[in-house]
Coordinates of C-alpha atoms and ligand atoms in Angstrom, one line a residue:
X198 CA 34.3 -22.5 28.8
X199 CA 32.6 -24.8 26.7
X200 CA 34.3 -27.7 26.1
X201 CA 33.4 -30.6 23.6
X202 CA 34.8 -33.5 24.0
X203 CA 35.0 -36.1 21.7
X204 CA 35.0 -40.0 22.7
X205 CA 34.0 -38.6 26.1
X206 CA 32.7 -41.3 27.2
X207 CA 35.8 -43.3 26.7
X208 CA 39.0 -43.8 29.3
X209 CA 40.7 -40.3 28.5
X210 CA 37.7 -38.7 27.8
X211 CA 35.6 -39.1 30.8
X212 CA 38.3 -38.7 32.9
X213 CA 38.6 -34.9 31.1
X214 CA 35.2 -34.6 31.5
X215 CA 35.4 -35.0 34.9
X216 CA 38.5 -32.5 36.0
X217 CA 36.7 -30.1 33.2
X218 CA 33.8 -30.1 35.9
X219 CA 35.8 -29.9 38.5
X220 CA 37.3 -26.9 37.8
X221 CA 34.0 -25.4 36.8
X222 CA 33.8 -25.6 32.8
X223 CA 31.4 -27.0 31.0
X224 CA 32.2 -29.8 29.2
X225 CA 30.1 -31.7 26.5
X226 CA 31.2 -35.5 26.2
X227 CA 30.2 -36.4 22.4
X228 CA 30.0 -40.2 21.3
X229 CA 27.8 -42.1 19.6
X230 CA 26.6 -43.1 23.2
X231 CA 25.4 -39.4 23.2
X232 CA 24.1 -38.9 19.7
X233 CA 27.3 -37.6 18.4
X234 CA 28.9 -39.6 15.7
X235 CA 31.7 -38.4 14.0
X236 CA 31.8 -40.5 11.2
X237 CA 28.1 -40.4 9.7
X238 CA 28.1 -36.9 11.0
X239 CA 25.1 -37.2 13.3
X240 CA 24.8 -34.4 15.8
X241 CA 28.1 -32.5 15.5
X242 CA 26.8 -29.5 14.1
X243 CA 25.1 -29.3 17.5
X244 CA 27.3 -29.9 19.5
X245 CA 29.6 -27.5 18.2
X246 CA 27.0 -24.6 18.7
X247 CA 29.2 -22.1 21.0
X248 CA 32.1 -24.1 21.6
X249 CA 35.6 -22.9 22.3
X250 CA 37.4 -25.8 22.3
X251 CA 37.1 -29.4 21.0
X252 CA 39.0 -32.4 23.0
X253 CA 39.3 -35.2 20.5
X254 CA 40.3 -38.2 22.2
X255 CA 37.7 -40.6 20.4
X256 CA 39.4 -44.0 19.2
X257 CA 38.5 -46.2 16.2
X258 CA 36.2 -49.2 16.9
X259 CA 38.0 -51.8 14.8
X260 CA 41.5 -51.9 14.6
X261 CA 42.7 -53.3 11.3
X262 CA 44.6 -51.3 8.7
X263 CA 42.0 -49.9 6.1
X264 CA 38.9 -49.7 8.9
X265 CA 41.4 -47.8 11.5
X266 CA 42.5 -45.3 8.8
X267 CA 39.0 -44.8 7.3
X268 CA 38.1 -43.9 10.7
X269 CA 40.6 -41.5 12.1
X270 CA 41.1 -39.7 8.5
X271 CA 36.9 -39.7 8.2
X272 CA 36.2 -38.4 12.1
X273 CA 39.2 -35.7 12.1
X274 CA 37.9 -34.1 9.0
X275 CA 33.9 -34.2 9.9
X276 CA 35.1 -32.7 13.3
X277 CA 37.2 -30.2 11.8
X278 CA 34.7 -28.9 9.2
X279 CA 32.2 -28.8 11.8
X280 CA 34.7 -27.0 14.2
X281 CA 35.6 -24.2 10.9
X282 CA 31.5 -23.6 10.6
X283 CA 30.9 -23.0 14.3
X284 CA 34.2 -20.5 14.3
X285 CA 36.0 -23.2 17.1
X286 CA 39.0 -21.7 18.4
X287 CA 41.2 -24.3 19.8
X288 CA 41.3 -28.3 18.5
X289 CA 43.8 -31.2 20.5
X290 CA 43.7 -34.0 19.5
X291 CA 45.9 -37.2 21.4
X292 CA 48.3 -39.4 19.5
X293 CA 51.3 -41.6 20.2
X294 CA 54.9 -41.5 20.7
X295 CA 57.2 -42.1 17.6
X296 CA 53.9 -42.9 15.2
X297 CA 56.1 -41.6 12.1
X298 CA 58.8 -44.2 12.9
X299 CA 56.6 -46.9 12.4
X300 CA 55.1 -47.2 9.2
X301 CA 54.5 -50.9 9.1
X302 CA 52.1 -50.4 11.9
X303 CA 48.6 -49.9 10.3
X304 CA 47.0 -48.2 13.3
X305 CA 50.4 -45.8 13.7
X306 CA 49.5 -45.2 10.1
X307 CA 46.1 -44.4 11.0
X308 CA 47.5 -41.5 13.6
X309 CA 49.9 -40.0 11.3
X310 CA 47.4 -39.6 8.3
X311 CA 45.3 -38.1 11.9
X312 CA 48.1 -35.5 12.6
X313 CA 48.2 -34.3 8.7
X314 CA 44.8 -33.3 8.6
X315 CA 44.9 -31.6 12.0
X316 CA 48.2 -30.0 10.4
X317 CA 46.8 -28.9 7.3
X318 CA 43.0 -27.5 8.5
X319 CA 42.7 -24.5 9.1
X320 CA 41.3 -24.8 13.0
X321 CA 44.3 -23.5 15.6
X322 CA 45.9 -27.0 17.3
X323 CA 47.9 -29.0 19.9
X324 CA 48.4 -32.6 19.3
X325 CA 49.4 -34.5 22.5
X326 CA 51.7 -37.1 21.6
X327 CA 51.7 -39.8 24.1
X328 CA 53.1 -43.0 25.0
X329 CA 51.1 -46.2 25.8
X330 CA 49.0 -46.3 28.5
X331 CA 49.8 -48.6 31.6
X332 CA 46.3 -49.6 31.1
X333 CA 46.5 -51.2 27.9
X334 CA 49.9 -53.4 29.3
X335 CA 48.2 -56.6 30.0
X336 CA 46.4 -56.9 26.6
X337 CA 49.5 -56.1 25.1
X338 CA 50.8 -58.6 27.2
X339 CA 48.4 -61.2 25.9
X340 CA 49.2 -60.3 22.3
X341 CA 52.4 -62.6 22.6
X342 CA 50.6 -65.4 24.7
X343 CA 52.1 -68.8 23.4
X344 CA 50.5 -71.3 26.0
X345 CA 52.5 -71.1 29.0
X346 CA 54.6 -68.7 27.6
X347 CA 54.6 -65.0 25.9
X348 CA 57.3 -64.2 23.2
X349 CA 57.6 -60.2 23.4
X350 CA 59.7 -57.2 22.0
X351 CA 62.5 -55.7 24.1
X352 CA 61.8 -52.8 22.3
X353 CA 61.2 -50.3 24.9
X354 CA 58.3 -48.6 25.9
X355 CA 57.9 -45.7 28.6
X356 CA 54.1 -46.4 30.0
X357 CA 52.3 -43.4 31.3
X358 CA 49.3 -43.8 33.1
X359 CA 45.6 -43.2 31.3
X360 CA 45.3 -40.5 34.6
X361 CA 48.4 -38.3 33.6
X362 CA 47.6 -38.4 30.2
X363 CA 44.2 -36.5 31.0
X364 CA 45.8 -34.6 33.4
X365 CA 47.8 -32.9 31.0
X366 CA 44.7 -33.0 28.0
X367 CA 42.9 -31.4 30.7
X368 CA 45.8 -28.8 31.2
X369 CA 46.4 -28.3 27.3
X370 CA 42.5 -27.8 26.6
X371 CA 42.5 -24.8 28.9
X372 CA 45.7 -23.2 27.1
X373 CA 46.6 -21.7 23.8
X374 CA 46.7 -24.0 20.9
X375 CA 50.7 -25.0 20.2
X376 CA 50.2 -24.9 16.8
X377 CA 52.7 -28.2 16.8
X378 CA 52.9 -31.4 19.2
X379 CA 53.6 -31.7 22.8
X380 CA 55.3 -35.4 24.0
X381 CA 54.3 -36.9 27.2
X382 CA 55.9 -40.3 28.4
X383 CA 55.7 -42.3 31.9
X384 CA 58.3 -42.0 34.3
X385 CA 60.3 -45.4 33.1
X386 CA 61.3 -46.9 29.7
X387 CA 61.6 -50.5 29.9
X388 CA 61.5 -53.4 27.4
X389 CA 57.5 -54.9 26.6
X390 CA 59.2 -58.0 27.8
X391 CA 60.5 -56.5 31.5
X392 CA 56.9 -55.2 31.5
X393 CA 55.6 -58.0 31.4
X394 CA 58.1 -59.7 34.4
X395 CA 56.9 -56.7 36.3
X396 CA 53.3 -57.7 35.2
X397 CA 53.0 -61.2 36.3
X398 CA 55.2 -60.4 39.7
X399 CA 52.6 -58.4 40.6
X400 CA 49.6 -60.2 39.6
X401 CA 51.3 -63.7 40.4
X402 CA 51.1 -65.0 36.8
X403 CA 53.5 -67.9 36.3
X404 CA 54.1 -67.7 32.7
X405 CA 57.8 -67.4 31.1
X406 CA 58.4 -63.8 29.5
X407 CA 60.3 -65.4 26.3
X408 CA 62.4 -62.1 24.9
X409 CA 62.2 -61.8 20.9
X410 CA 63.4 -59.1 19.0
X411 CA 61.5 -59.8 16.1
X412 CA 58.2 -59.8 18.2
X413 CA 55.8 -57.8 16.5
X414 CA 54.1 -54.9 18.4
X415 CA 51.2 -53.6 16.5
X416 CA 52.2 -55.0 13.4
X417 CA 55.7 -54.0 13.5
X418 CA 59.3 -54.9 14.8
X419 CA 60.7 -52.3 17.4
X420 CA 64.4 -51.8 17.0
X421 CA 64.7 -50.1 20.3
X422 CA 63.4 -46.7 21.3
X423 CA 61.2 -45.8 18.4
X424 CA 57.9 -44.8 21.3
X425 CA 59.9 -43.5 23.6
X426 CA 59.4 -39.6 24.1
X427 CA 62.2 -37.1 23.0
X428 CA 64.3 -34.2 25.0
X429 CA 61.8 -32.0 26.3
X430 CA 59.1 -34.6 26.9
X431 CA 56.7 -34.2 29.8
X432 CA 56.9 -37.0 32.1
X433 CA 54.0 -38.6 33.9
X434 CA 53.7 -39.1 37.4
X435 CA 52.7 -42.3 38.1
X436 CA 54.5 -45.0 37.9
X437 CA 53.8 -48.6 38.0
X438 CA 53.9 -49.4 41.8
X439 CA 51.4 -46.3 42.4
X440 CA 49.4 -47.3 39.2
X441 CA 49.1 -51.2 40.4
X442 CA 48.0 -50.2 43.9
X443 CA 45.3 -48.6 42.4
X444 CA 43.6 -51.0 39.7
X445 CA 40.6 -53.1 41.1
X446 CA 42.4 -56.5 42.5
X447 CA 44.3 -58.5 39.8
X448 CA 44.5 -62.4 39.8
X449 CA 46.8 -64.8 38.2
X450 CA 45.2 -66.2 35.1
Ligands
NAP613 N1 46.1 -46.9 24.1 C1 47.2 -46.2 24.2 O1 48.2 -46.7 24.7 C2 47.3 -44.9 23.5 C3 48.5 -44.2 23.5 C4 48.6 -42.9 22.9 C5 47.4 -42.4 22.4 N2 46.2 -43.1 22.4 C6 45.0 -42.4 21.8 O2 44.2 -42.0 22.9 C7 42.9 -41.7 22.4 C8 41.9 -42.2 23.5 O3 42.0 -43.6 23.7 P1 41.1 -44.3 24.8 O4 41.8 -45.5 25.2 O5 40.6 -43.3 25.8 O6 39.8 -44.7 23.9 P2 38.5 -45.5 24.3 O7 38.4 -45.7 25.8 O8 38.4 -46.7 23.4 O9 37.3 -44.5 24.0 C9 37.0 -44.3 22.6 C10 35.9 -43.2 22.6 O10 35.7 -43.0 21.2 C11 34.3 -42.9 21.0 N3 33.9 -43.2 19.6 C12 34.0 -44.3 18.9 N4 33.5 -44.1 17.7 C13 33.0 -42.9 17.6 C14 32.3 -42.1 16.6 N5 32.0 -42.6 15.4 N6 32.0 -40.8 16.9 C15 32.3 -40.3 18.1 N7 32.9 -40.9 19.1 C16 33.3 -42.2 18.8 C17 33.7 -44.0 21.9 O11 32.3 -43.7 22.2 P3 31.3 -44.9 22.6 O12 31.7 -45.3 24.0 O13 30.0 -44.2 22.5 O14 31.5 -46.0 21.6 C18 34.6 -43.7 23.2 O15 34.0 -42.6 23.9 C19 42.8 -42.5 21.0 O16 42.8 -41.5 20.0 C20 44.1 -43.3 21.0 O17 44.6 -43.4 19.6 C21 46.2 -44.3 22.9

């Protein structure tokens, strides 16, 4: 099958790209690195040529509230009207855990107003819905660095890691669209700030974890379990002991 994948040259998507290959289809990885850009246009009706399924797993380059919702509303419906001429079968698209629940979040706003063109086009679809990636813990770590301390949400957060989460892309892209969203969460909900304890036991980081509940996360308070996944949720995995033991050698900052 052909398989175009969107951002593929980014964490999810050249990890799809490579299990695609692996298991012998051909996919396309389609960034501006690659002469695909989604948001001028450039290339996509190329790309598309013969497709059957379109992985869109591309993320937005700047992340404040009007730029991050120009760019997911803008790329979802270039992609999608280039997916409708080329007669694409099969579009998924990843989002997050609980993005409805948090509308003071400008990038959550971003993925919602992404889900309700996917919903209302006309091109069959799955949206993943995922939680954060263990990969992006340490920056969001650093978001609530206060000298030698960080002040950070216990509102909780179930990390999956970046390698399940293309796992089961790579799994969706090869079935029949849902036609709704599919929820996939890591193997443990814990608070940002027993996270970060975990964190900076395990990289040796000497910095207090100060617990706030009106710590912003992306923008926005978290009253408790507004990302974690509902019943019926697939669940990563890896967890954070395997996922550790696996990143190139952290140090103490
Ligand atoms: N981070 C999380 O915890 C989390 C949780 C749930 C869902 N998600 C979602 O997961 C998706 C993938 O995230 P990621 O971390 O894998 O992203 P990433 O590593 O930042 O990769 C982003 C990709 O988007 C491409 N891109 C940027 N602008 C583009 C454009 N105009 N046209 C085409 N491609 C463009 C980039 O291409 P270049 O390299 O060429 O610039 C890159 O390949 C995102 O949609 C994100 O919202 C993230």
């Amino acid at each position: 099958m052909k398989i175009v994948v969107i951002g593929g040259t980014g964490r999810i998507g050249s990890n799809v790209v490579r299990r695609l290959v692996a298991q012998g289809h051909d996919p396309v990885p389609a960034s501006p690195d690659t002469g695909v850009d989604t948001i001028t246009g450039e290339g996509l009706a190329d790309v598309m040529m013969g497709a059957d399924v379109v992985v869109d797993v591309a993320n937005a380059p700047v992340w404040d509230d009007d730029a991050v919702l120009k760019f997911f509303t803008t790329s979802t419906r270039n992609v999608l009207a280039a997916e409708r001429d080329a007669g694409v079968g099969h579009h998924l698209a990843v989002s997050i855990v609980g993005a409805d629940r948090l509308p003071d979040s400008g990038y959550l706003r971003a993925k919602v107003a992404q889900e309700a063109g996917i919903e209302a086009g006309s091109v069959p679809y799955t949206i993943l819905r995922s939680t954060q990636f263990l990969e992006f813990l340490a920056q969001t770590v650093e978001s609530g660095a206060e000298g030698d301390s960080v002040r950070l949400s216990p509102g909780l957060m179930a990390l999956v890691a970046a390698d399940d989460v293309a796992a089961t892309v790579t799994e969706l892209a090869l079935s029949a669209p849902v036609g709704g969203r599919v929820e996939l969460g890591g193997p443990e909900a814990l608070g940002i700030d027993a996270w970060a304890r975990r964190l900076f036991a395990a990289t040796g980081d000497q910095r207090t974890v100060v617990s706030d509940p009106h710590a912003l996360y992306f923008g926005t308070e978290l009253k408790g379990g507004e990302l974690t996944p509902g019943d019926g949720a697939r669940v990563g995995t890896i967890d954070f002991d395997v996922w550790f033991a696996s990143q190139p050698q952290r140090v103490a900052r």
